[in-house]
Phi, psi and omega in degrees: 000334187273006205244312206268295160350280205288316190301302181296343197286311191261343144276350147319315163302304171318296198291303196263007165302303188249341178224219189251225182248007154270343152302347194266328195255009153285309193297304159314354193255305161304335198284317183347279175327289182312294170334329176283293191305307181305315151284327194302300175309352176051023171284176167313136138105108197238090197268110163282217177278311207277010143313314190268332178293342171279270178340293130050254148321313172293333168249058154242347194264346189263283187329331176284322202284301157350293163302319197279350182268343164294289197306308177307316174313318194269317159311333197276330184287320185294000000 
């Protein structure tokens, strides 16, 4: 699971570096999907709900973090 954390954690970062908050509600809606397949598939590691609402979480609070590095990055330039 801390593994899964950090892999949504730096596309959040990644996500909220370059683009805007409709990338944001794309990215959830694949990890959804992903999430789905990823059971559907019987693989290893059975992502419940409250698995995907941490996951979730973790990339709108990453996503955020993103912006403020945009906008600072963009300041720093001026």
């Amino acid at each position: 699971m801390l593994i899964s954390v950090v892999a949504v954690s730096a596309v959040g970062v990644m996500l909220g570096v370059r683009f805007k908050a409709p990338a944001l509600i794309a990215a959830t809606g694949l990890l959804l999907i992903g999430s789905f397949v990823w059971n559907s598939l019987g693989l290893p590691g059975y992502v419940t709900v409250a698995k995907f609402l941490i996951l979730a979480f973790a990339l709108a609070c990453a996503y955020i973090v993103g912006l403020f590095l945009s906008v600072h990055r963009r300041r720093d330039e001026r």
